[in-house]
Amino acid sequence: MEKNEAPWTIKHAPKRIDELVNKDAVLKLLNFIKTWKPGGKVALIYGPPGTGKTISVYVIARELGYEVVEMNASDVRDAKSIMRIAGSAAMQMSLFGKKGKIILIDEVDGVSAREDRGGLKAIIDVIKSTQAPVVLTANDAWDPKLSSLRSVCELIEYKKVRETEIIRILKAICAKEGITVSPEILKMIAKNAEGDLRSAINDLEAIARGKKTITKEDLMLLAKRDREQNIFEVLRMIFASQSARRAIIAAGMADVDYEMLLQWINENIPHHMEDPLELANAYDALSRADVYLGRIHREQNWKLLSYAMDLMTAGVALARTRSRFKFVKYNFPSLIKEMSKTKEEREILNSIGEKIKRRCHVSVKRAITEYLPYIVIINRVNPSIGEKLLKWFDFNKNEIEYIKKASRV
Amino acid sequence: MAEEIMWTEKYRPRVLDDIVNQEEIVKRLKSFVEQRSMPHCLFAGPPGTGKTTAALCLARELFQDTMDANFMELNASDARGIDVIRTTVKEFARTAPYGGAPFKIIALDEADNMTADAQQALRRTMERYTRTCRFILICNYSSKIIEPIQSRCAIFRFAPLKDEDIAKRLRWIAEQEGIEVTDDAINAILYIAEGDMRRAINTLQAAAALGKVIDAETVYKVTGRARPEEVREMLKMALDGKFLDARAKLRELLIRYGLSGIDIIRQIHREIFNLDLPEAWKVRLADVTGEIDFRISEGAHEEIQLSALLAQFALAGSQIKRGL
């Protein structure tokens, strides 16, 4: 066996678009890149590890004859270096012919708020001025850190790779490597990988390299992969719980914070509780959890958080008294995008409120709820009158921009 | 080109006599002007009933051209801490009135949002500087004003405006603006405004931005507020056990129409009595609606609270079907 052979994940990486997994997502990405024009959105491709996100960018670039300028988590990603690398690539069109570049910023959810100071903001700046399509990858598109990015992104979801698909690919690799493996063993490797194709290939390589046949004993090498429980499993554990303690413990394993967990549970209650009494009781528990959260926010009384958790997990789970637990497909919380306002957004709303207050004798809060919506509507249906109103309020450039943007929605 | 300003300001009454529907209050305030004397006042009442306007008119008539120097308007929602009371308010209150005015006036709007500490501090300031300064506290709920302050004030309760009074004002404004408003449109605005003149006028202005003729359709279109039918439809879905559809509708109302949870729950409350339900159930549903209304004011997420309410409607629907 050659000594310097590349790992199988690279050696057997797909070369053509039709070899990629997650076909739907790949086609969306392909279409995004082909139709992209300066000023357009950015693609945020997201999904669990090993679902073909990064590789698909390279394969598509190769097929289209584009160059990929990549930054990943191993680079330092503070504002300066992002602007230096991606920024310069973003600004200049390729000198050589018409073919362009794709800027790939890998694992944006790994950009640290502290070490990579200004990193996310720099990414947004690059996005604004880019002359080349930008593709971001992330495991979790719903990370609160990314909320300001999400609004300028086209989201493309990469799903866990199906077991049958993993088996098919493992089989092909075995064939190329000249290894004999029983379907049963491949199935076990695939199952253990839990939708992560890369880890399946790594596992296969670990037990099969240099062998011609693999036996069940070889499988003992395969340690159960230890993962942070992802949100879907946590939800399943919570909803399946028949004891309060188990539901509460399950919540503790989640890799999301309590706000997100609340939204996930909210989104998925009706899928588990079809019985009207169970539904009403589950929602009553969630509603009371929310009341605790309100008190926590108002009074900064974090002692109350554990009661909120009790209600949103055990309270919801134990509402299921008559029907049996069944497996359901979990949905992403749909309100997240709308609800999370960024700090900048809140600041600008406040300054708008201050200006309205000066003119209309109301509090900032009431200015925002009672006046701003009408100002926005007037700007939408009649920009010339709207313009004059904006002048009367003496809004500055940023404030006007915000209102105009709102009125285009 | 003519200036365009918010009609609530353009048509805000300048003199006490123009204030709509608060005859008794206006009569007493006018006597304050005549006698050039007044007690501390507490104006309480729902939004858009003329409280701030009354304070502004009173000050204008009393002070005339020295109004700027003798009148200060503060919004307690924005400056509700004790510091503001100790500094800004005190500074203004303790110095002598200008230009021969009998006293100064401080209007503290949304005073019910002041912290209890700030209210205690205010109470002393009120006492100490009574000779140079009178206070007008404006609030929605007088119950949130501490008793010692209430006892130092003459309390004026502003009644919700009657629909016909709002309608009259809207027609008058339409006339000034040279626009035509159908009766349907007026009714639609009244439905939306719920006795709040400010909201009624803002709605009229937004509708007028679309064209010179305003009908009900225009009103709903520009305000983007829920049509009554949509709330009703949402409740019917829930009662029929189609919870997911009802929840989708709710989200549409919240996101696309930009309705607040409070708006929606008020509409739900009104719709309950239009629904084809056994009478006893209407009362029960009003009760759970009230509970959720309360929780919205305590809670953090309107969408969750309203979903919980829809789940209660779904439960009610199934129990009614089973004859419970």
XYZ file of C-alpha atoms in Angstrom, chain B residues 105-267:
163
model
C -46.977 73.284 34.428
C -45.240 69.966 34.011
C -47.169 67.346 32.071
C -45.936 63.860 32.858
C -47.289 61.611 30.156
C -47.682 57.874 30.664
C -47.091 58.415 34.355
C -48.333 54.905 35.101
C -45.031 53.658 33.738
C -43.046 55.418 36.441
C -41.336 53.220 38.967
C -42.709 53.311 42.492
C -39.496 54.966 43.705
C -39.748 57.689 41.127
C -43.359 58.247 42.158
C -42.316 58.641 45.789
C -39.692 61.179 44.776
C -42.264 62.955 42.658
C -44.664 63.201 45.557
C -42.198 65.273 47.554
C -41.364 67.469 44.609
C -45.046 68.109 44.017
C -45.526 69.228 47.591
C -42.442 71.288 47.841
C -42.856 73.373 44.729
C -46.623 73.688 44.621
C -46.353 77.441 44.637
C -44.277 77.635 41.475
C -45.387 74.558 39.597
C -48.447 72.395 38.980
C -48.318 68.852 37.725
C -50.567 67.135 35.255
C -50.055 63.398 35.415
C -51.392 61.532 32.424
C -52.007 57.799 32.529
C -54.100 54.940 31.227
C -54.640 53.305 34.576
C -54.915 55.489 37.653
C -54.569 52.354 39.759
C -50.882 52.292 38.906
C -50.343 55.699 40.494
C -49.483 55.476 44.174
C -52.190 56.629 46.570
C -50.367 59.621 48.074
C -50.067 61.137 44.617
C -53.671 60.380 43.745
C -54.764 62.127 46.911
C -52.859 65.269 45.902
C -54.509 65.453 42.495
C -57.856 66.351 41.065
C -58.714 63.261 39.046
C -60.220 63.573 35.597
C -61.468 60.428 33.918
C -61.472 60.595 30.148
C -64.202 58.392 28.710
C -63.571 56.285 25.597
C -64.723 58.253 22.591
C -68.074 57.362 21.122
C -68.076 56.039 17.590
C -70.266 58.876 16.362
C -67.884 61.472 17.752
C -64.911 59.876 16.032
C -66.913 59.543 12.811
C -67.827 63.211 12.945
C -64.214 64.232 13.388
C -63.074 61.947 10.557
C -65.667 63.413 8.199
C -64.599 66.897 9.131
C -60.930 66.103 8.463
C -61.856 64.457 5.149
C -63.631 67.631 4.174
C -60.607 69.764 4.996
C -58.395 67.426 2.974
C -60.803 67.237 0.050
C -61.207 63.487 0.181
C -64.275 61.327 -0.036
C -64.915 58.675 2.585
C -67.704 56.106 2.268
C -69.797 55.062 5.256
C -68.286 51.596 4.974
C -64.846 53.088 5.234
C -65.820 55.046 8.331
C -67.165 51.868 9.896
C -63.999 50.015 9.026
C -61.889 52.717 10.628
C -64.075 52.698 13.725
C -63.675 48.947 13.991
C -59.932 49.279 13.822
C -59.644 52.315 16.067
C -61.611 50.915 18.999
C -62.364 54.349 20.406
C -58.825 55.630 19.881
C -58.908 58.928 17.965
C -55.202 58.875 17.240
C -55.427 55.503 15.599
C -58.546 56.523 13.687
C -56.844 59.581 12.241
C -53.645 57.718 11.408
C -55.701 55.105 9.611
C -57.572 57.758 7.658
C -54.328 59.427 6.630
C -52.766 56.159 5.518
C -55.870 55.296 3.487
C -55.874 58.754 1.914
C -52.347 58.146 0.653
C -53.878 55.657 -1.787
C -56.310 58.078 -3.395
C -58.999 60.649 -2.982
C -61.812 58.157 -2.543
C -61.680 55.899 0.465
C -63.825 52.814 0.875
C -63.651 49.930 3.325
C -61.401 47.971 0.994
C -58.853 50.796 0.933
C -58.910 51.020 4.685
C -58.147 47.355 5.169
C -55.624 47.364 2.385
C -53.485 50.173 3.676
C -53.713 49.451 7.310
C -52.911 45.865 6.602
C -54.653 45.095 9.811
C -56.578 41.942 10.087
C -59.976 42.038 8.618
C -62.521 40.906 11.118
C -63.260 37.910 8.890
C -59.710 36.679 9.175
C -59.749 36.509 12.923
C -63.118 34.802 12.752
C -61.790 32.360 10.200
C -58.845 31.556 12.445
C -61.144 30.859 15.385
C -63.377 28.658 13.254
C -60.399 26.621 12.128
C -59.391 26.089 15.732
C -62.922 25.150 16.764
C -63.046 22.662 13.888
C -59.922 21.021 15.240
C -57.706 22.312 12.446
C -55.167 23.622 14.872
C -52.225 23.778 12.479
C -54.220 25.819 9.983
C -55.350 28.150 12.724
C -51.798 28.586 13.926
C -50.601 29.307 10.395
C -53.303 31.967 10.159
C -52.193 33.431 13.464
C -48.627 33.720 12.225
C -49.807 35.392 9.089
C -51.655 37.960 11.171
C -48.621 38.544 13.347
C -45.991 38.646 10.647
C -47.573 39.677 7.404
C -50.107 42.043 8.836
C -47.853 43.170 11.644
C -50.619 42.952 14.208
C -49.666 43.024 17.844
C -50.804 40.264 20.148
C -52.963 42.755 22.009
C -54.718 43.756 18.796
C -55.432 40.152 17.966
C -56.666 39.172 21.374
C -59.063 42.105 21.473
C -60.468 41.100 18.136
